[in-house]
Short mmCIF file of C-alpha atoms in Angstrom, two decimals:
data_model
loop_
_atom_site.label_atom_id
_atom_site.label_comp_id
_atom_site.label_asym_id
_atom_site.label_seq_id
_atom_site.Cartn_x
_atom_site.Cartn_y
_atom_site.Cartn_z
CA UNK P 1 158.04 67.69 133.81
CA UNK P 2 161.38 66.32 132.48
CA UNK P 3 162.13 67.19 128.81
CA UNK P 4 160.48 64.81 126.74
CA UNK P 5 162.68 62.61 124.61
CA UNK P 6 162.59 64.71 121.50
CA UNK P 7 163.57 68.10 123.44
CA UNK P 8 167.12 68.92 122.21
CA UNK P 9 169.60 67.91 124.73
CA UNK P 10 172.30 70.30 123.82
CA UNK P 11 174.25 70.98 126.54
CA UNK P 12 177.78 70.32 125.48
CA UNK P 13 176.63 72.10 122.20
CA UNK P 14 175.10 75.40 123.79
CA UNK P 15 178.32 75.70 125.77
CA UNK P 16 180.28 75.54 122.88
CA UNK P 17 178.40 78.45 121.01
CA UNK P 18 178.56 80.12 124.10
CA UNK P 19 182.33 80.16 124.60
CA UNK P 20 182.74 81.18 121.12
CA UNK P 21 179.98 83.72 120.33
CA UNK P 22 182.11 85.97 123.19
CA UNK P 23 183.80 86.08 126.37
CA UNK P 24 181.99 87.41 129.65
CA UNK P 25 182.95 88.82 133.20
CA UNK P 26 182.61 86.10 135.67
CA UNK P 27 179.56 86.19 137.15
CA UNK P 28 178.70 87.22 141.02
CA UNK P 29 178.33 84.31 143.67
CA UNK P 30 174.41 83.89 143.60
CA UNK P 31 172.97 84.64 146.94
CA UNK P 32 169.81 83.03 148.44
CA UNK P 33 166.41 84.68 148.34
CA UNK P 34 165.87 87.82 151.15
CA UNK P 35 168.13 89.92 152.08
CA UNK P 36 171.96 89.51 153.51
CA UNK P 37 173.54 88.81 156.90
CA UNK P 38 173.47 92.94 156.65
CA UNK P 39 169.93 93.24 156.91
CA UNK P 40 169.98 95.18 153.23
CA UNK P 41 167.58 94.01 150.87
CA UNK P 42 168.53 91.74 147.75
CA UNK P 43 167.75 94.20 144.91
CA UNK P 44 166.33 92.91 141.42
CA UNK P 45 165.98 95.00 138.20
CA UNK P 46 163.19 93.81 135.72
CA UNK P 47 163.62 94.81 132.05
CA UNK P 48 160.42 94.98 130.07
CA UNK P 49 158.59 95.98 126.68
CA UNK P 50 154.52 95.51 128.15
CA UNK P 51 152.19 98.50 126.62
CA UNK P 52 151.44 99.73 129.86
CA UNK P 53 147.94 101.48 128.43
CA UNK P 54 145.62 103.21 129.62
CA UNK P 55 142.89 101.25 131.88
CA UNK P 56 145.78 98.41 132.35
CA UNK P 57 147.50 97.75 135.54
CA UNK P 58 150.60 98.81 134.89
CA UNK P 59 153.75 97.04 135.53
CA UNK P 60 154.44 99.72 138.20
CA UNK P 61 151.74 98.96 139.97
CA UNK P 62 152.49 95.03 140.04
CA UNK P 63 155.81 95.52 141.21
CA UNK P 64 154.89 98.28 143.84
CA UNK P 65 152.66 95.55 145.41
CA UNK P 66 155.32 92.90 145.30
CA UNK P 67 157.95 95.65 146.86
CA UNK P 68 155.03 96.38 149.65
CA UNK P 69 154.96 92.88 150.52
CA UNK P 70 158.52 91.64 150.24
CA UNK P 71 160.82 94.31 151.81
CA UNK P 72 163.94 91.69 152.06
CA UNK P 73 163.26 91.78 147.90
CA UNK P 74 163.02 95.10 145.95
CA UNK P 75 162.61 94.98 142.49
CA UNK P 76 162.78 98.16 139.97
CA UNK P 77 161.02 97.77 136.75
CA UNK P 78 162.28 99.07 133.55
CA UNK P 79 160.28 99.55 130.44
CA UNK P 80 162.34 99.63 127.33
CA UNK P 81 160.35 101.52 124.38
CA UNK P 82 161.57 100.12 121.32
CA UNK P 83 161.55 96.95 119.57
CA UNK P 84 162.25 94.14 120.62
CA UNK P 85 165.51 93.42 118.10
CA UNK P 86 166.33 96.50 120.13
CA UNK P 87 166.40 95.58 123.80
CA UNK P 88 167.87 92.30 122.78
CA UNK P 89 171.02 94.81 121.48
CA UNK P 90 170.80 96.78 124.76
CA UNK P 91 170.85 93.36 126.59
CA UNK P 92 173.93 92.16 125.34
CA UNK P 93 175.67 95.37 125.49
CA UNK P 94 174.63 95.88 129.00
CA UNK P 95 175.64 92.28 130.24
CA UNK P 96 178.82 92.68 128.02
CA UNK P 97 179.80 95.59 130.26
CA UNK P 98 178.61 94.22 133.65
CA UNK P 99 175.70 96.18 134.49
CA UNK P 100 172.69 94.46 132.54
CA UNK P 101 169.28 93.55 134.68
CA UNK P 102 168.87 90.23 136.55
CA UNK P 103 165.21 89.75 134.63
CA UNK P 104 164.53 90.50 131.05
CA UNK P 105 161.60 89.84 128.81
CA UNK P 106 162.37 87.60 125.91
CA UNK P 107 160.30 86.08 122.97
CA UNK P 108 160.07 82.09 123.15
CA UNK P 109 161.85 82.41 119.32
CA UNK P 110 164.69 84.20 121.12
CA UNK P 111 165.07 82.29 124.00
CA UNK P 112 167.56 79.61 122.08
CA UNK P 113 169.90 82.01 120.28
CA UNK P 114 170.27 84.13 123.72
CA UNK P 115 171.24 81.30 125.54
CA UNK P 116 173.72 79.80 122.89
CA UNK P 117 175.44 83.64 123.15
CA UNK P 118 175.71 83.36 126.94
CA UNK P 119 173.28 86.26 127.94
CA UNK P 120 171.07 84.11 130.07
CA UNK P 121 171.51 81.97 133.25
CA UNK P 122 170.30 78.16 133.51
CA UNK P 123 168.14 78.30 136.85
CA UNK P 124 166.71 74.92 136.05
CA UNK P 125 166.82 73.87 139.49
CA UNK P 126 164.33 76.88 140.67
CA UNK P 127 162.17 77.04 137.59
CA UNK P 128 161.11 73.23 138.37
CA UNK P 129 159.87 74.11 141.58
CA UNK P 130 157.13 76.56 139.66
CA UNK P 131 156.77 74.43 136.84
CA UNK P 132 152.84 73.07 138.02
CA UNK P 133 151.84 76.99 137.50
CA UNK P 134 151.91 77.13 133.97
CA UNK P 135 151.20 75.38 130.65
CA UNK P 136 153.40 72.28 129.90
CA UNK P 137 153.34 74.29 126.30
CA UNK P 138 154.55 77.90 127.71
CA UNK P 139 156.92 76.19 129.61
CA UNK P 140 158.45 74.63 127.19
CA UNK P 141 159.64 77.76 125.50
CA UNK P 142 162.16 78.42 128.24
CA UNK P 143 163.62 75.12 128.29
CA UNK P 144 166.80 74.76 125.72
CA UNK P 145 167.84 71.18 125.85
CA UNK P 146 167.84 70.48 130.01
CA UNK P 147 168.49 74.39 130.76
CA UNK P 148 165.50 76.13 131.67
CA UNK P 149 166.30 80.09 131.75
CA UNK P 150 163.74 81.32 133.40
CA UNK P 151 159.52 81.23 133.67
CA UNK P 152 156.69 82.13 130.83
CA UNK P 153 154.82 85.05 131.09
CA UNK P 154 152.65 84.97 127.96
CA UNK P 155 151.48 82.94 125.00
CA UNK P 156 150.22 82.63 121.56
CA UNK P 157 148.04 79.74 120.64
CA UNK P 158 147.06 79.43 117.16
CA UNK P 159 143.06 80.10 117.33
CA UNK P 160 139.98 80.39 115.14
CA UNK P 161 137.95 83.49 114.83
CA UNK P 162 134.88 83.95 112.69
CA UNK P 163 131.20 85.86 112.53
CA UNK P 164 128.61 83.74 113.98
CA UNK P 165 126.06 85.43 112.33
CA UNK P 166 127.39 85.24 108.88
CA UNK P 167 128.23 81.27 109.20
CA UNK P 168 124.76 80.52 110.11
CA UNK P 169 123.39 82.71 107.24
CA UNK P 170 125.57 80.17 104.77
CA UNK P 171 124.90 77.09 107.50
CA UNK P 172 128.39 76.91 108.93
CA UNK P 173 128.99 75.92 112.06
CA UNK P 174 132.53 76.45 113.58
CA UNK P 175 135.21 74.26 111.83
CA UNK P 176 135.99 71.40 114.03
CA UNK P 177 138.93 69.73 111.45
CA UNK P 178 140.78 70.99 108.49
CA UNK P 179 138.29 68.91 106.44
CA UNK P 180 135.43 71.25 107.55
CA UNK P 181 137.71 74.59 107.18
CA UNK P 182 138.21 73.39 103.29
CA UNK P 183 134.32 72.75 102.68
CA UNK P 184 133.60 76.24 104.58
CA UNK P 185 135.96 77.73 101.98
CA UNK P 186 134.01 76.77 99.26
CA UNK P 187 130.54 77.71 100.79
CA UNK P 188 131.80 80.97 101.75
CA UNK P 189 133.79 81.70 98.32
CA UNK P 190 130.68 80.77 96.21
CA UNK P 191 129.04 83.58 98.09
CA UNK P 192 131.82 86.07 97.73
CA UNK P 193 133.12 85.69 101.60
CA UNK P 194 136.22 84.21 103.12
CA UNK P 195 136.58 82.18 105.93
CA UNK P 196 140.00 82.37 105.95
CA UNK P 197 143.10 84.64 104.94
CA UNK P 198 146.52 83.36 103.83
CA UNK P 199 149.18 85.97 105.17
CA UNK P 200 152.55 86.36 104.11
CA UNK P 201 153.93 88.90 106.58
CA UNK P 202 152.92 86.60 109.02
CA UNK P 203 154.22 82.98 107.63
CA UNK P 204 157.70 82.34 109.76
CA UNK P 205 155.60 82.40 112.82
CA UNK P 206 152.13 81.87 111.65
CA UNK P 207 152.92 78.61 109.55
CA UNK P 208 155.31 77.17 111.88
CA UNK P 209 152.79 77.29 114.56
CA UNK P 210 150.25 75.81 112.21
CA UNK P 211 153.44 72.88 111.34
CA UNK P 212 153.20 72.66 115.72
CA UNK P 213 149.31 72.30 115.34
CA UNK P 214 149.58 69.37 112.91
CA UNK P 215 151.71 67.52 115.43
CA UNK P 216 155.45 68.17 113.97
CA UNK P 217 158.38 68.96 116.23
CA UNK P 218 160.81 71.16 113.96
CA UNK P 219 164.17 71.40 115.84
CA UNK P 220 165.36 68.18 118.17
CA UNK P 221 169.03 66.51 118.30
CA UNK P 222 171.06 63.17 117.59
CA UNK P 223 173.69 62.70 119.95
CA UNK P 224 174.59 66.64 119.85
CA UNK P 225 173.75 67.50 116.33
CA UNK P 226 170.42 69.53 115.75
CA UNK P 227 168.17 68.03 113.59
CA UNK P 228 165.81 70.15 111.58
CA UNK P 229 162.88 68.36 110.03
CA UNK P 230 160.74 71.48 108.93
CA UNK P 231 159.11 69.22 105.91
CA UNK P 232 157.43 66.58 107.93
CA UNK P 233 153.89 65.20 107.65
CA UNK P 234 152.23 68.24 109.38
CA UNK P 235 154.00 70.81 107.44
CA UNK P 236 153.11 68.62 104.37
CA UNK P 237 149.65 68.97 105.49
CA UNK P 238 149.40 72.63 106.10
CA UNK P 239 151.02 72.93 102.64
CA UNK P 240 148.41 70.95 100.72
CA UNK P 241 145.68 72.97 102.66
CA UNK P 242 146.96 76.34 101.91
CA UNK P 243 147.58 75.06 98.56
CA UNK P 244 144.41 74.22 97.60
CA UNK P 245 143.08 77.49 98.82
CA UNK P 246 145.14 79.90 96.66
CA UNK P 247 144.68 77.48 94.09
CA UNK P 248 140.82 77.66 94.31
CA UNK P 249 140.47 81.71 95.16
CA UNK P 250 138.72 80.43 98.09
CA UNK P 251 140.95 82.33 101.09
CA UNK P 252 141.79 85.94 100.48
CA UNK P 253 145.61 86.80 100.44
CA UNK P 254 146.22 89.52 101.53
CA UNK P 255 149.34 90.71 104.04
CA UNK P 256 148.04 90.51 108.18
CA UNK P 257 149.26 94.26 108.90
CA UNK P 258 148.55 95.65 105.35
CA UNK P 259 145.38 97.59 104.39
CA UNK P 260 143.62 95.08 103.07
CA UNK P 261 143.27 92.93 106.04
CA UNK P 262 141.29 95.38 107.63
CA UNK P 263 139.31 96.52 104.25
CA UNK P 264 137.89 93.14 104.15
CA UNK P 265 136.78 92.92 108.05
CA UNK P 266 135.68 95.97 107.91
CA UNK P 267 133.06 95.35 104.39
CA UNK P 268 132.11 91.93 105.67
CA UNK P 269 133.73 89.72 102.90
CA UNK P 270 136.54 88.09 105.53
CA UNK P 271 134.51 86.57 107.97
CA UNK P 272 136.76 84.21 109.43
CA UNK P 273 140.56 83.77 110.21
CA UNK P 274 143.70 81.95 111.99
CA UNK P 275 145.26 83.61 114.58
CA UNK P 276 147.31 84.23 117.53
CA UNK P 277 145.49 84.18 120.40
CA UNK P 278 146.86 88.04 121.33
CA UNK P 279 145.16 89.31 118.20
CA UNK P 280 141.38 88.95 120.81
CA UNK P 281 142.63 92.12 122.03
CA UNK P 282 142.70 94.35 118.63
CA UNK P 283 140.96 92.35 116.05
CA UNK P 284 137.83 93.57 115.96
CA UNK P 285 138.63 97.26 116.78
CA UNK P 286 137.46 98.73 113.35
CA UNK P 287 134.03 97.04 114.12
CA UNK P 288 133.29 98.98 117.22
CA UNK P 289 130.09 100.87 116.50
CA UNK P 290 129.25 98.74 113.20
CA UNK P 291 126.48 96.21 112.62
CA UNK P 292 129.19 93.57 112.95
CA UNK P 293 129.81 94.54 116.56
CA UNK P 294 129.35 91.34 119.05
CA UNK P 295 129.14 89.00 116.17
CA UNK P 296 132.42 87.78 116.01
CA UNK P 297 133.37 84.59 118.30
CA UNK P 298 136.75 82.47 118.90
CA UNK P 299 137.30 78.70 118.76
CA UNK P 300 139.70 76.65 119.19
CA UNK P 301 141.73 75.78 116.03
CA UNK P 302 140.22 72.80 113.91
CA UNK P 303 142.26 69.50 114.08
CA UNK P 304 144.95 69.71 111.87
CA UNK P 305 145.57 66.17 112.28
CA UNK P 306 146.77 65.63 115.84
CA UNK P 307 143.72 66.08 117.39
CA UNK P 308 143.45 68.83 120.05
CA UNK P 309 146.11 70.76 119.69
CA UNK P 310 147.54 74.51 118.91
CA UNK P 311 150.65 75.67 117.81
CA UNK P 312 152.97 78.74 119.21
CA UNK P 313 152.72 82.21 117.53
CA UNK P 314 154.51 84.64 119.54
CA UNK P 315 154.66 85.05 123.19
CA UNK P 316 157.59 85.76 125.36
CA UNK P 317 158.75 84.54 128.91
CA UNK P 318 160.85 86.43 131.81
CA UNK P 319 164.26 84.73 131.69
CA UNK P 320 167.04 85.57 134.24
CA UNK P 321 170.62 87.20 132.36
CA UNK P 322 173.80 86.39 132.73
CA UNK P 323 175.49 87.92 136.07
CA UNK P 324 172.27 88.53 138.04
CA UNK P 325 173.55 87.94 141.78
CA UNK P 326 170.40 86.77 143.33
CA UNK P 327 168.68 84.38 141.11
CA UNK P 328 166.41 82.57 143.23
CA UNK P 329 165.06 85.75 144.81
CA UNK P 330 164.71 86.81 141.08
CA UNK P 331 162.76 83.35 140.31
CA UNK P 332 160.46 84.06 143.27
CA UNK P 333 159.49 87.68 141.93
CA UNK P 334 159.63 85.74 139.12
CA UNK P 335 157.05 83.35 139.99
CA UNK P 336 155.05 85.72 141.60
CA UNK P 337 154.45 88.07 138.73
CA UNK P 338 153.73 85.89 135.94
CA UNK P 339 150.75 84.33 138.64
CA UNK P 340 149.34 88.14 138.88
CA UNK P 341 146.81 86.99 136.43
CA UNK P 342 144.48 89.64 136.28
CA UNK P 343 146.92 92.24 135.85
CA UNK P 344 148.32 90.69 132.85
CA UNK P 345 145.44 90.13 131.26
CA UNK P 346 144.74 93.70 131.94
CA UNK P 347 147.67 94.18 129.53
CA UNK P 348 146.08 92.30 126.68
CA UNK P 349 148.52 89.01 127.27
CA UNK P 350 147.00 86.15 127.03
CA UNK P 351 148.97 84.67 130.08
CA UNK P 352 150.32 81.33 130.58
CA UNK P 353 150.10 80.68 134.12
CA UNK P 354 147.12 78.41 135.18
CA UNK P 355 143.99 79.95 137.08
CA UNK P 356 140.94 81.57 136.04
CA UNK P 357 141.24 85.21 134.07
CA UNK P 358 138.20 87.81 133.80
CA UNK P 359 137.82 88.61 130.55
CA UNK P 360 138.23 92.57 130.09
CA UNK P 361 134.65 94.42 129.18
CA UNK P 362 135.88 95.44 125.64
CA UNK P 363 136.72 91.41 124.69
CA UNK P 364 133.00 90.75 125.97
CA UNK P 365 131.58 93.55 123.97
CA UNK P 366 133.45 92.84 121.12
CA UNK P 367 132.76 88.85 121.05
CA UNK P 368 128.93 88.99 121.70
CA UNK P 369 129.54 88.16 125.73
CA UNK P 370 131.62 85.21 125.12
CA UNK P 371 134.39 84.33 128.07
CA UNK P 372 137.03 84.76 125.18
CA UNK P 373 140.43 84.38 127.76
CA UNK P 374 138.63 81.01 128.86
CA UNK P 375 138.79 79.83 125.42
CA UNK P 376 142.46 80.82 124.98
CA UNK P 377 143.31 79.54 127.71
CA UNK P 378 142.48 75.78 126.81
CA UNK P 379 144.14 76.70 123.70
CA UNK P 380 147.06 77.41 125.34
CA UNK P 381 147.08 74.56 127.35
CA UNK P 382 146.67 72.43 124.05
CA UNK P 383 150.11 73.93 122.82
CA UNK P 384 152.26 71.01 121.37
CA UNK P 385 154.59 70.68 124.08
CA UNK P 386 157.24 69.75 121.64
CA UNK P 387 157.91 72.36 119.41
CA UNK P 388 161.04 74.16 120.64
CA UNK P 389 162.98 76.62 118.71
CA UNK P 390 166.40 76.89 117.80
CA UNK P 391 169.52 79.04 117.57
CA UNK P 392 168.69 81.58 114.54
CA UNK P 393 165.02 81.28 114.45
CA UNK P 394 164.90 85.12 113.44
CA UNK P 395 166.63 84.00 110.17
CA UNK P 396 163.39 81.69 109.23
CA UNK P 397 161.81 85.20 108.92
CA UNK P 398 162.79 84.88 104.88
CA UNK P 399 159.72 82.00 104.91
CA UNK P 400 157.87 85.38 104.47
CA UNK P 401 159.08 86.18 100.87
CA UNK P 402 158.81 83.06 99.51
CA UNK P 403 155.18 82.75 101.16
CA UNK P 404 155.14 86.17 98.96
CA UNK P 405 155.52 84.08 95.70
CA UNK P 406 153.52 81.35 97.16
CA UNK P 407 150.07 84.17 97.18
CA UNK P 408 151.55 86.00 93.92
CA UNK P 409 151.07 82.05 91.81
CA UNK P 410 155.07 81.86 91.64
CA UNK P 411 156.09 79.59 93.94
CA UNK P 412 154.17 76.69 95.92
CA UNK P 413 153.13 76.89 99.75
CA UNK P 414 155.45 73.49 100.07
CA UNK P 415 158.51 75.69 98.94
CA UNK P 416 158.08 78.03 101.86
CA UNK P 417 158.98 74.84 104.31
CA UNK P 418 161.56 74.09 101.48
CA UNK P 419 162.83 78.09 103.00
CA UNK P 420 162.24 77.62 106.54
CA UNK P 421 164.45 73.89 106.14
CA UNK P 422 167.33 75.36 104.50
CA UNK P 423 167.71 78.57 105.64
CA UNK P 424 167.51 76.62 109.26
CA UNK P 425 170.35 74.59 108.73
CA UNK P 426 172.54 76.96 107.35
CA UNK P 427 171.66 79.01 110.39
CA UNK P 428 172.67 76.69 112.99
CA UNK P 429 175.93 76.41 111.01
CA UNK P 430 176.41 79.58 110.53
CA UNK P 431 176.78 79.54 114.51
CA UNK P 432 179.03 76.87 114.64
CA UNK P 433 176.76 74.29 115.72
CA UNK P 434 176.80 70.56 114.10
CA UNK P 435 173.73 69.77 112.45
CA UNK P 436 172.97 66.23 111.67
CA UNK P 437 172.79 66.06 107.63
#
């Protein structure tokens, strides 16, 4: 799929910021997939932060299979404990000095900034010949402007969850538009339940992918300026929703990883909520062994007025870093990994290559028996396929404060796209990179 006409083209501009954000070794001639006129094997070393549980198939495992099957391609896997700010560090220190990994997890969000800092390679010209195995919408996340840096591993569609049994006790059904979600609010509130929570620890990511959902494209180009448009009719409209809510005590606001999240679930007054698609795997924990266990389903998100359509929160992709010497034997492992379906799921991703995924025993005991990874997996493929990120995304994370404000009464849900617009554009210039004014 070629970039659509909105995807930033920023070549000149990403090799600008490159050159200036620091200087790097030269990197190695790439060699073909296999192994050289030696006979030795190409060897590939895969950086990675998956939980590697207990009952998952660990990434071990994968790769042992792969190294079983492709002697002319060994690949060691590395799992990097930490945070993810972290590895990014270790990254660019490693690749600095010469000796970083020829594959390296990355967050969609992170993608642009690496690539504007020279850490990652543009293997456009291998990604497109996997590009039919995943999600226009995943894939997307790799590209920045025609570079493509690598393949998508994971993804996180903007979903609805919510208690069956307690909608059809107030005669809800499932909220099929943003219309329905505000009349649901008001049922439920007049009964002293919420079908919805308004997060501020979550907002940079959470009401940006919401912004997606509604049909807006935050970050594209003129000539090679970025353009930032992070107040556009779909942000407008998740404003005056959210608004509306607080306004009317009729969502409960509470922070996503604070106490009270789980307080609610757990006493039956939050009975419904928007959220990443990865949440399936932990949400309903604190119900095991309840009343409320099995009663909980997921839908896709209502129609925030682009019909249907979800918005990124989260997910990451396996891009290829600057220096690795075999990068098309590193795009078929690659390839190959991010297809091992099963496995992944195994790890609690909801995964973005194509195919059918068997929905782990706990998510079917959990959601009542419901084939929860084949609804997220239309919801993934309903990600707007337009909604790239840009260099200094991570900065966008002060949307959070002012979304804060926004639950406290002191500022308005509309000022925390006011945040997310400025703070963007100071951001990109911050990096040196023209932004069209």
């Amino acid at each position: 799929m070629a970039p659509t006409s909105r995807t930033p083209r920023v070549a000149a501009v990403v090799a600008l910021g490159a050159v200036s954000a620091f200087g790097l070794a030269a990197c190695a001639p790439a060699a073909s997939g296999g192994g050289d006129a030696g006979g030795e094997p190409v060897t590939i070393e895969y950086m990675h932060r998956l939980p590697d549980g207990e009952g998952m198939t660990t990434v071990a495992e994968i790769v042992d299979r792969w190294n079983e099957e492709h002697p002319d391609i060994q690949v060691t896997a590395t799992k990097f404990d930490g945070k993810a700010s972290d590895m990014i560090l270790k990254l660019e220190t490693d690749i600095k000095a010469g000796n970083g990994p020829c594959l390296a997890q990355t967050g969609y969000s992170e993608v642009p900034q690496l690539y504007v800092k020279g850490l990652l390679e543009d293997v456009a010209a291998e990604a497109e010949k996997y590009e039919d195995h995943y999600s226009a919408g995943a894939f997307s996340g790799m590209r920045v402007g025609d570079a493509i840096v690598g393949l998508p591993q994971d993804t996180g569609p903007l979903v609805y969850f919510y208690n069956t049994a307690e909608f059809e006790a107030l005669g809800l059904d499932a909220p099929a538009t943003l219309d329905d979600l505000t009349a649901a609010s008001a049922t439920a509130a007049a009964a002293g339940k919420f079908v919805t929570a308004f997060t501020p620890d979550e907002a940079q990511n959470w009401l940006s992918g919401q912004a997606a959902a509604a049909g807006d494209t935050w970050f594209s180009t003129e000539g090679e300026e970025w353009k930032v448009d992070a107040e556009g009719a779909g942000s407008e409209r998740v404003a005056a929703f959210w608004q509306g809510l607080l306004d009317g005590k009729q969502t409960l606001a509470t922070e996503r990883w604070g106490e009270g999240f789980t307080a609610a679930l757990n006493d039956g007054s939050l009975i419904g909520h928007v959220g990443a698609a990865w949440e399936a795997g932990f949400l309903l924990d604190s119900l095991d062994g309840t009343p409320a266990e099995g009663k909980w389903r997921v839908a896709q998100l209502p129609d925030f007025g682009a019909g249907a359509m979800s918005g990124p929160d989260g997910g990451s992709g396996v891009s290829v870093m600057k220096g690795c010497e075999n990068p098309e034997a590193a795009m078929e492992f690659n390839d190959w990994f991010n297809t091992q379906v099963d496995d992944l799921a195994s790890q609690g991703l909801v995964v973005a290559a194509k195919g059918e995924v068997e929905t782990p025993e706990k998510m079917l005991r959990q959601f009542g028996g419901q084939d929860v990874l084949a609804e997220l997996g239309t919801a993934t493929e309903n990600l707007n396929p337009d909604f790239p990120y840009a260099p200094g995304f991570s900065t966008l994370a002060n949307m959070n404060e002012t979304a804060a404000a926004a639950a406290a009464g002191t500022a308005s849900v509309a000022d925390i796209f006011t945040t997310a617009q400025d703070t963007a554009v100071a951001s990109l210039k911050d990096l040196g990179l023209p932004v069209a004014e």
